[in-house]
Coordinates of C-alpha atoms and ligand atoms in Angstrom, one line a residue:
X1 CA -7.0 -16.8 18.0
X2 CA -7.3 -20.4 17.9
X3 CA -10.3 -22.2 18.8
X4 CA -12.4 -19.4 16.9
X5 CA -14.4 -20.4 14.2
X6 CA -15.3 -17.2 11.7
X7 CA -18.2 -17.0 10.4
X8 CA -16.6 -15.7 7.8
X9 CA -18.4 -13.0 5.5
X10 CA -21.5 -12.5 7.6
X11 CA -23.0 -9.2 7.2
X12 CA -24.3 -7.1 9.4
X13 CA -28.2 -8.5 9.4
X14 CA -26.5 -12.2 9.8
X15 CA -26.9 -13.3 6.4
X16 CA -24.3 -14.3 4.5
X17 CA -23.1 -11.1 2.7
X18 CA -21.4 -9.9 0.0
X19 CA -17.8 -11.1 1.3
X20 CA -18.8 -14.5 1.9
X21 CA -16.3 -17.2 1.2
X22 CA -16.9 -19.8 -1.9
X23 CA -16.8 -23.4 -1.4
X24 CA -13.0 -23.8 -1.3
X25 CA -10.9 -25.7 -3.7
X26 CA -14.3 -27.3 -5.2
X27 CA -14.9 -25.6 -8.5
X28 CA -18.1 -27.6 -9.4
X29 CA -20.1 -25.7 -6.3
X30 CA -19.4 -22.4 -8.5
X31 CA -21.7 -23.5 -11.2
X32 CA -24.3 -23.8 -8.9
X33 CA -27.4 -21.5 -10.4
X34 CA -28.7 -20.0 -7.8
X35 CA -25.4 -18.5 -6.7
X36 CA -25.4 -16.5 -10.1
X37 CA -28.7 -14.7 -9.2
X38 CA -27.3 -14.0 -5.5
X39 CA -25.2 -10.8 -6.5
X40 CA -24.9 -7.8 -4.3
X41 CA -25.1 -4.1 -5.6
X42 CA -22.2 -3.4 -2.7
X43 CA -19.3 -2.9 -5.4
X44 CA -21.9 -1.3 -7.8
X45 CA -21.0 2.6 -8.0
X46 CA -16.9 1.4 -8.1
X47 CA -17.3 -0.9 -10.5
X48 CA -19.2 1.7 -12.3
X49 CA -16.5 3.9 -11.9
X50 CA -13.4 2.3 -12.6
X51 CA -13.4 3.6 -16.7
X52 CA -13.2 7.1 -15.0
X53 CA -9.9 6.2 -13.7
X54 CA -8.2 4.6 -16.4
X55 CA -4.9 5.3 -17.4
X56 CA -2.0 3.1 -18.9
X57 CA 1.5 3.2 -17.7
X58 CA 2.3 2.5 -21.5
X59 CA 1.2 5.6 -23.1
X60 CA 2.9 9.0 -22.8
X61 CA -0.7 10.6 -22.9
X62 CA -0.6 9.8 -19.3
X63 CA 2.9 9.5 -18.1
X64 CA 6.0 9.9 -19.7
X65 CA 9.1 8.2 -18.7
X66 CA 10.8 9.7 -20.5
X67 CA 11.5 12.8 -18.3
X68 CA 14.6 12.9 -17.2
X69 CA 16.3 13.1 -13.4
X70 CA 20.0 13.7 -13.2
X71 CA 20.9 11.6 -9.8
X72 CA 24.2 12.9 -10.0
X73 CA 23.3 16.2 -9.5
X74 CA 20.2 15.6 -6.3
X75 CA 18.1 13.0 -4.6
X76 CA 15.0 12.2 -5.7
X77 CA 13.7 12.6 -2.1
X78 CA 15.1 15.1 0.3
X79 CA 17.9 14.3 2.5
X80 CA 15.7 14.7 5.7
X81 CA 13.3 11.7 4.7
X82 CA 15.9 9.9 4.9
X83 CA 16.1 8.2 8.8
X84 CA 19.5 7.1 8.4
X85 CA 20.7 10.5 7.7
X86 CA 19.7 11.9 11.0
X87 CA 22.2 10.4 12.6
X88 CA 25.9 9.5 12.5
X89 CA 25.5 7.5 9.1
X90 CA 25.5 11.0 7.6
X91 CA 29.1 11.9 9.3
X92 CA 30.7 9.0 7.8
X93 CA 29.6 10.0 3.9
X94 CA 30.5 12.6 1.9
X95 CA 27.9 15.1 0.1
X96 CA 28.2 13.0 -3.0
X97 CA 27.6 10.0 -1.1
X98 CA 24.7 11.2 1.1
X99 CA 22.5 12.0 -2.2
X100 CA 23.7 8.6 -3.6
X101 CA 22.3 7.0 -0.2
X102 CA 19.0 9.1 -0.3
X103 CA 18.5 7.8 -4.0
X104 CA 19.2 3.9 -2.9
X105 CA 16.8 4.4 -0.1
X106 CA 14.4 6.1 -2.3
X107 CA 15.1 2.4 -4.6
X108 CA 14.4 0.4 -1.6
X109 CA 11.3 1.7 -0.7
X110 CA 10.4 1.7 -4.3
X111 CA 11.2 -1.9 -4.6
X112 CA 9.0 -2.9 -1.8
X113 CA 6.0 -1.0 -3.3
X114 CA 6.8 -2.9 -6.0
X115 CA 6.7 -6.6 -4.3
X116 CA 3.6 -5.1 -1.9
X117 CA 1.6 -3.9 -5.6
X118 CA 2.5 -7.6 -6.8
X119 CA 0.9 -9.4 -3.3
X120 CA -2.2 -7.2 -4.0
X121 CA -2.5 -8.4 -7.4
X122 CA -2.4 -12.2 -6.7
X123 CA -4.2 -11.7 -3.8
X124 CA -7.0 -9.8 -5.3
X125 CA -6.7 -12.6 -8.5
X126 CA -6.8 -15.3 -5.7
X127 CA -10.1 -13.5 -4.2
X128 CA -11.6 -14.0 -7.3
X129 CA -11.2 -18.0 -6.3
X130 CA -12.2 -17.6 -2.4
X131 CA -15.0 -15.6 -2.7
X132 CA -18.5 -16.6 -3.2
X133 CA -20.5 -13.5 -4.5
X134 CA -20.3 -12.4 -8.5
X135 CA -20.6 -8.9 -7.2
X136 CA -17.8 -9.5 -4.8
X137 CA -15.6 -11.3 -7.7
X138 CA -16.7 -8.8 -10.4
X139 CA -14.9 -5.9 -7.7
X140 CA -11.7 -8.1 -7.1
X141 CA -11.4 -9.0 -11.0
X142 CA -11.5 -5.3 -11.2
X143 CA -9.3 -4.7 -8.4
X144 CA -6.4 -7.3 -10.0
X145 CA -6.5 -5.2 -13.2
X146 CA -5.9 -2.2 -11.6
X147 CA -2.6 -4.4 -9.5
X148 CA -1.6 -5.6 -12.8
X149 CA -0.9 -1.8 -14.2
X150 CA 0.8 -0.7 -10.7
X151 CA 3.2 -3.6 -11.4
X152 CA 3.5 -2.6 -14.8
X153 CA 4.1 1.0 -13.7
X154 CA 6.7 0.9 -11.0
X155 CA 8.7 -1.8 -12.6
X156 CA 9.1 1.0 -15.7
X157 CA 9.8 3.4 -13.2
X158 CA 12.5 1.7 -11.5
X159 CA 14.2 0.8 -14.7
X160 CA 14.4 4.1 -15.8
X161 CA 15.8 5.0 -12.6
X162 CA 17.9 2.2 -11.7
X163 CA 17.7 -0.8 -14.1
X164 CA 16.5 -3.5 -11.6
X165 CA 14.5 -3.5 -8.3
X166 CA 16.1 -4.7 -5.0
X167 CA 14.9 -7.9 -3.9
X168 CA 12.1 -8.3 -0.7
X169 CA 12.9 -8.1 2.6
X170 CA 12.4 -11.4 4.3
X171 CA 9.7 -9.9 6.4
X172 CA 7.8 -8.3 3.8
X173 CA 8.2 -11.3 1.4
X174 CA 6.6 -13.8 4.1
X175 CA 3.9 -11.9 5.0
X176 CA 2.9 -11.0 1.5
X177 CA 2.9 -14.9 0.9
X178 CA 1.0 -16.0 3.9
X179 CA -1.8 -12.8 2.9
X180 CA -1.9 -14.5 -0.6
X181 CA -2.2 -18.4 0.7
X182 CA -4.3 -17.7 4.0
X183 CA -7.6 -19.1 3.4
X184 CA -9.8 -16.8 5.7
X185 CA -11.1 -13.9 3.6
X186 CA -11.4 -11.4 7.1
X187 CA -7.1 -12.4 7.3
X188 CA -7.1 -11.4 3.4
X189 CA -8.6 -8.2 3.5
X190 CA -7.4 -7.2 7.2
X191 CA -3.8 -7.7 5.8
X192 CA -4.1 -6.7 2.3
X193 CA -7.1 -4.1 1.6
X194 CA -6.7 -2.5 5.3
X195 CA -3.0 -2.4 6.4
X196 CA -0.4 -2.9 2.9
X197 CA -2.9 -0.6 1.4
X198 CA -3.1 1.8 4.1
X199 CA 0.1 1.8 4.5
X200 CA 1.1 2.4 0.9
X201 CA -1.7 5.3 0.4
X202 CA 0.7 6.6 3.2
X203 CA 4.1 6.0 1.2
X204 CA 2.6 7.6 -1.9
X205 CA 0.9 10.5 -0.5
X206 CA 4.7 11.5 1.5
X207 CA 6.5 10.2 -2.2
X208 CA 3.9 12.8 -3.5
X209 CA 4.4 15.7 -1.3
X210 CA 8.1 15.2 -0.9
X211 CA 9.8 13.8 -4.6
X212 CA 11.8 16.2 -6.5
X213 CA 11.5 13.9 -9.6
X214 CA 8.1 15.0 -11.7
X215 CA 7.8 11.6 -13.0
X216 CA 7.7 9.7 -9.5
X217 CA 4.7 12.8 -8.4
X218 CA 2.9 11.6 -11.9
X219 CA 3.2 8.2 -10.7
X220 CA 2.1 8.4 -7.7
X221 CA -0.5 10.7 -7.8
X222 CA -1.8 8.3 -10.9
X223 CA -1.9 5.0 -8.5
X224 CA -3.4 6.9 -5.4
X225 CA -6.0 7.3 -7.8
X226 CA -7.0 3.9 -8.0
X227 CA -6.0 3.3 -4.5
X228 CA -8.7 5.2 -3.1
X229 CA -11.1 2.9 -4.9
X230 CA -9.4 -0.1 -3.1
X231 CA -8.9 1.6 0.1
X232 CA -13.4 2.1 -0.3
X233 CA -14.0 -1.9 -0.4
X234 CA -11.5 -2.3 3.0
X235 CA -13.8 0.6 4.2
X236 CA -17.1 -1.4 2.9
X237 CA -15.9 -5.1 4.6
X238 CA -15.3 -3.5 7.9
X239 CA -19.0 -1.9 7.9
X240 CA -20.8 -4.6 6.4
X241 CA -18.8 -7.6 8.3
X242 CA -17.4 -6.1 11.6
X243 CA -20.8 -5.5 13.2
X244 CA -22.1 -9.0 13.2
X245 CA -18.9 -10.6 14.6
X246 CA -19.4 -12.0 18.0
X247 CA -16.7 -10.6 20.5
X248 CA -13.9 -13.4 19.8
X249 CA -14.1 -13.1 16.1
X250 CA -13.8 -9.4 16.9
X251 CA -10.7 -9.9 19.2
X252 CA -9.5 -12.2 16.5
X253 CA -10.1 -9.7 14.1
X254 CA -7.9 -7.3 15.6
X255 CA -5.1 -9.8 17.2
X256 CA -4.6 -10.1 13.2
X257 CA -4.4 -6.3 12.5
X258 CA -2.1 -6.1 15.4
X259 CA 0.4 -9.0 14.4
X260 CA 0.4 -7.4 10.9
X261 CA 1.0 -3.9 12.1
X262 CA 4.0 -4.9 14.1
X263 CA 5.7 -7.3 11.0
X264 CA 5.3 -3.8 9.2
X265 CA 6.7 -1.3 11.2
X266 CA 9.7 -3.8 11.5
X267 CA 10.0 -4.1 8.3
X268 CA 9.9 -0.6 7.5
X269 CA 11.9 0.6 10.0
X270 CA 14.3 -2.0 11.3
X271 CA 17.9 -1.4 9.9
X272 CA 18.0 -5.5 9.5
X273 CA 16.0 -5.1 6.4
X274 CA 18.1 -2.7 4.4
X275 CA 21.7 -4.1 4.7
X276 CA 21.3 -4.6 0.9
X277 CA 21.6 -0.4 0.8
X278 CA 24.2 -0.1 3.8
X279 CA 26.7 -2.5 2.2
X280 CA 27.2 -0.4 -1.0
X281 CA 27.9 2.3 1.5
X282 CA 30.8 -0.2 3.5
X283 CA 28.4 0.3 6.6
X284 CA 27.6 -2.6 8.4
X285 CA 24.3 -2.6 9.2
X286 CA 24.4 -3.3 13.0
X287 CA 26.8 -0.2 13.5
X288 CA 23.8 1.8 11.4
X289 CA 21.5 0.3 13.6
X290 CA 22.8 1.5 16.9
X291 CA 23.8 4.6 15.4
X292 CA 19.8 5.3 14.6
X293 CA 18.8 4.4 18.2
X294 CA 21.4 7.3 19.4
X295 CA 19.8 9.3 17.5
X296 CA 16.2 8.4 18.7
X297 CA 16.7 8.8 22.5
X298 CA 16.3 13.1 21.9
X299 CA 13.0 13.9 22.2
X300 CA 12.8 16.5 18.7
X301 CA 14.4 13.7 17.0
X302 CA 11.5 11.3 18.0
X303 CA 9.3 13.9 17.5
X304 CA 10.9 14.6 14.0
X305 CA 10.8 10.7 13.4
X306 CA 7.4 10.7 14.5
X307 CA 6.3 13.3 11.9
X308 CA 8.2 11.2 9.0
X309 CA 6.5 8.0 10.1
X310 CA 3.1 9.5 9.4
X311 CA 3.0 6.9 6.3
X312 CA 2.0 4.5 9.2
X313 CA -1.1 7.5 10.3
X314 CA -3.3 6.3 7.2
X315 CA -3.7 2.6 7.9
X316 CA -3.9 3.5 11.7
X317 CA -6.4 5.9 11.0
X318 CA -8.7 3.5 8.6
X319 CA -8.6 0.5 11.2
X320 CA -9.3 2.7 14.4
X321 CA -12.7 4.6 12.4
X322 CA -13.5 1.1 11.3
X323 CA -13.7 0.4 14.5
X324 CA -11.2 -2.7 14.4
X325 CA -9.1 -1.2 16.8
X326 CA -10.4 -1.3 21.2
X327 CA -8.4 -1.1 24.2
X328 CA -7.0 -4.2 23.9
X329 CA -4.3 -3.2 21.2
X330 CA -4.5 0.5 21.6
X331 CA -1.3 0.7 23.3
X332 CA 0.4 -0.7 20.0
X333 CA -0.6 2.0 17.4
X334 CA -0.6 4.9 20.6
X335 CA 3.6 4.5 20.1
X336 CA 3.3 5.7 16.4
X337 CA 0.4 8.4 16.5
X338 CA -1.6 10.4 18.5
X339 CA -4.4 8.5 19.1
X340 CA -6.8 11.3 20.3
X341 CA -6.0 13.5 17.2
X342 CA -7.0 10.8 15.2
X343 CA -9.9 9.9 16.2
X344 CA -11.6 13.8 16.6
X345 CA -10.3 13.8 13.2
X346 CA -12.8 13.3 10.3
X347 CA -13.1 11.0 7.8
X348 CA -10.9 12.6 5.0
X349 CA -8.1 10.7 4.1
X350 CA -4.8 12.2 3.3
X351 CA -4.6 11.1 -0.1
X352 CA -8.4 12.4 -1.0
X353 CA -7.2 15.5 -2.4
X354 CA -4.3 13.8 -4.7
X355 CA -6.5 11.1 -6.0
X356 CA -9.5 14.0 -6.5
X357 CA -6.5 15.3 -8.9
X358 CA -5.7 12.3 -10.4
X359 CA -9.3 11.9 -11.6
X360 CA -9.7 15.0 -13.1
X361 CA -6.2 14.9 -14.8
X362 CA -7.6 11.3 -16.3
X363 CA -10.9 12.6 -17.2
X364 CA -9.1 15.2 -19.2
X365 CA -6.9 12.7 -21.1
X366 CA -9.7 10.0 -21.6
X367 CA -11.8 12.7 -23.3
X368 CA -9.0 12.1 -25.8
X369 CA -8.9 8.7 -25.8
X370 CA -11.2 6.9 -28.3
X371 CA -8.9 8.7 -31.2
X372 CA -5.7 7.3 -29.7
X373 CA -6.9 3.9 -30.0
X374 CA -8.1 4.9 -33.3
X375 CA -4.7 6.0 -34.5
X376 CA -3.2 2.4 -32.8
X377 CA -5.5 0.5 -34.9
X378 CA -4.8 2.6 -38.2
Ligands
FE2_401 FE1 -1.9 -1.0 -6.1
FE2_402 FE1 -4.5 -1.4 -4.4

């Protein structure tokens, strides 16, 4: 990648488009007037939407945390989500114990949503900073309000659940930071809009399918909602940028997805990162470890594995139809997912019919609205 100078935020008929990056660090350069008068109507019809989609993790009127989930009694996700519990781990617990691990698990994953919805909303607050075009800003300002609610959401969520969220996994943590501090834009949005966000429409839409707890199918099915708006401006970068890259920005383009894919999956799925979980459980996380790769050398169990690692099938799916995936790094995703299904598949995402839901659930409650706020202010 080195040696390759982006021209970063070029759009497809060379001029500089709607993701072009500001003049960095110099504030003065953003007064300039003719820059005001340079907007671009890309963002228009989802910044005209986002009132459509409004909820707030606040009010009951659209989700109440109140409802209750005895964790005593059953997991919040099903015992066969779990990885761990397809192998020996699950010999050395008792049923008690196996529901308490499913429910830790289904904290840990929770947790990282948690720290990944808190990267995309200083990230998307930073973009306001690095990028050039008021459209572009006005989209990203929009963008870190609808971060800013996640946060508020699944922190609530997790303290009714469990009190306090488990901290990041070194991995996770440091690429979060280096998304939020990288000063190329095509590294920001690669990272952020196209793989964390891919990959979390992927956690929510299995958390959605799967959850036995109402309130975690609410929640989820309320930030899809919104996530479909973000997962639309990854979708609008990679048509309006990719096509005027020369080949090495290309290649560096998707060296970066690749790099990012990889610290992912070993996040996700590398027993390393969960030894937080495992000691609570007096397993040691290197016995889990080899334990899981046991279990992995049968051919249903990969298969099975496979299936449950379709969280990874979303942002796979998004980079290979927006064409930032070629032969060079083919090989890397083709270990996860079929890549031939994927691409003779169309362009409906899995979430689409959750977040087509979530809006008309919203529409239905916003009707409502304007006399709520009235009764606040009363
Ligand atoms: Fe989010
Ligand atoms: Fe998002």
């Amino acid at each position: 990648m080195a040696g390759v100078r982006m021209a970063d935020g070029m759009s497809a008929d060379g001029r500089a488009g709607a993701f072009a990056a500001g003049p960095a660090g110099n504030f003065a350069e953003m007064l300039d007037v003719e820059r005001y008068g340079s907007r671009s109507g890309l963002f228009d019809a989802i910044i005209a939407d986002s009132d459509s989609h409004f909820w707030d993790p606040m009010d009951p009127a659209y989700i109440d945390y109140s409802l209750p989930f005895d964790q005593q009694a059953g997991s919040i996700l099903p015992l066969d989500v779990v990885p761990e519990l397809a192998s020996a781990v699950a010999d050395r617990l008792d049923a008690g114990q196996r529901i308490a691990f499913a429910n830790e698990s289904c904290r840990w994953w929770l947790s990282s949503v948690l720290h990944g919805e808190q990267g995309a909303l200083s990230l998307s607050a930073n973009l306001c900073q690095a990028l050039r075009n008021p459209g572009a800003i006005e989209y990203a300002a929009n963008q870190a309000r609808e971060e800013a609610r996640h946060v508020t959401a699944f922190t609530r969520y997790i303290a009714v659940r469990w009190g306090e969220p488990l901290p990041a996994s070194g991995t996770l943590s440091r690429l979060l930071a280096e998304l939020v501090s990288v000063p190329e834009i095509y590294k920001k949005i690669v990272g952020m809009q196209l793989l964390v966000e891919g990959l979390a429409m992927g956690i929510f839409a299995t958390l959605h399918a799967k959850s036995h707890d109402p309130l975690l199918v609410r929640l989820t099915q309320l930030v899809m909602t919104d996530e479909a708006f973000h997962h639309r401006a990854g979708k609008l970068w990679a048509d309006d940028v990719l096509p005027a890259m020369t080949r090495a920005e290309h290649d560096a383009v998707e060296d970066w997805a690749a790099e990012c894919f990889q610290v992912l999956m070993f996040n996700m799925l590398h027993p390393r990162q969960k030894k937080v979980i495992y000691a609570r459980f007096g397993l040691d996380w290197e016995w889990v470890r080899d334990a899981m790769k046991e279990s992995y050398t049968s051919a249903d169990r990969r298969r099975e594995l496979m299936e449950s690692t379709n969280i990874f099938r979303v942002l796979i799916k998004t980079l290979l139809k927006g064409g930032v995936i070629t032969a060079r790094t083919r090989a890397i995703y083709a270990a996860w997912v079929d890549m031939k299904d994927l691409a003779a598949e169309g362009d409906a995402m899995v979430g689409d019919p959750i977040a087509a839901a979530g809006l008309a659930y919203l529409r239905e409650v916003n009707e409502h609205r304007p006399r709520r706020i009235r009764k606040v202010q009363d």
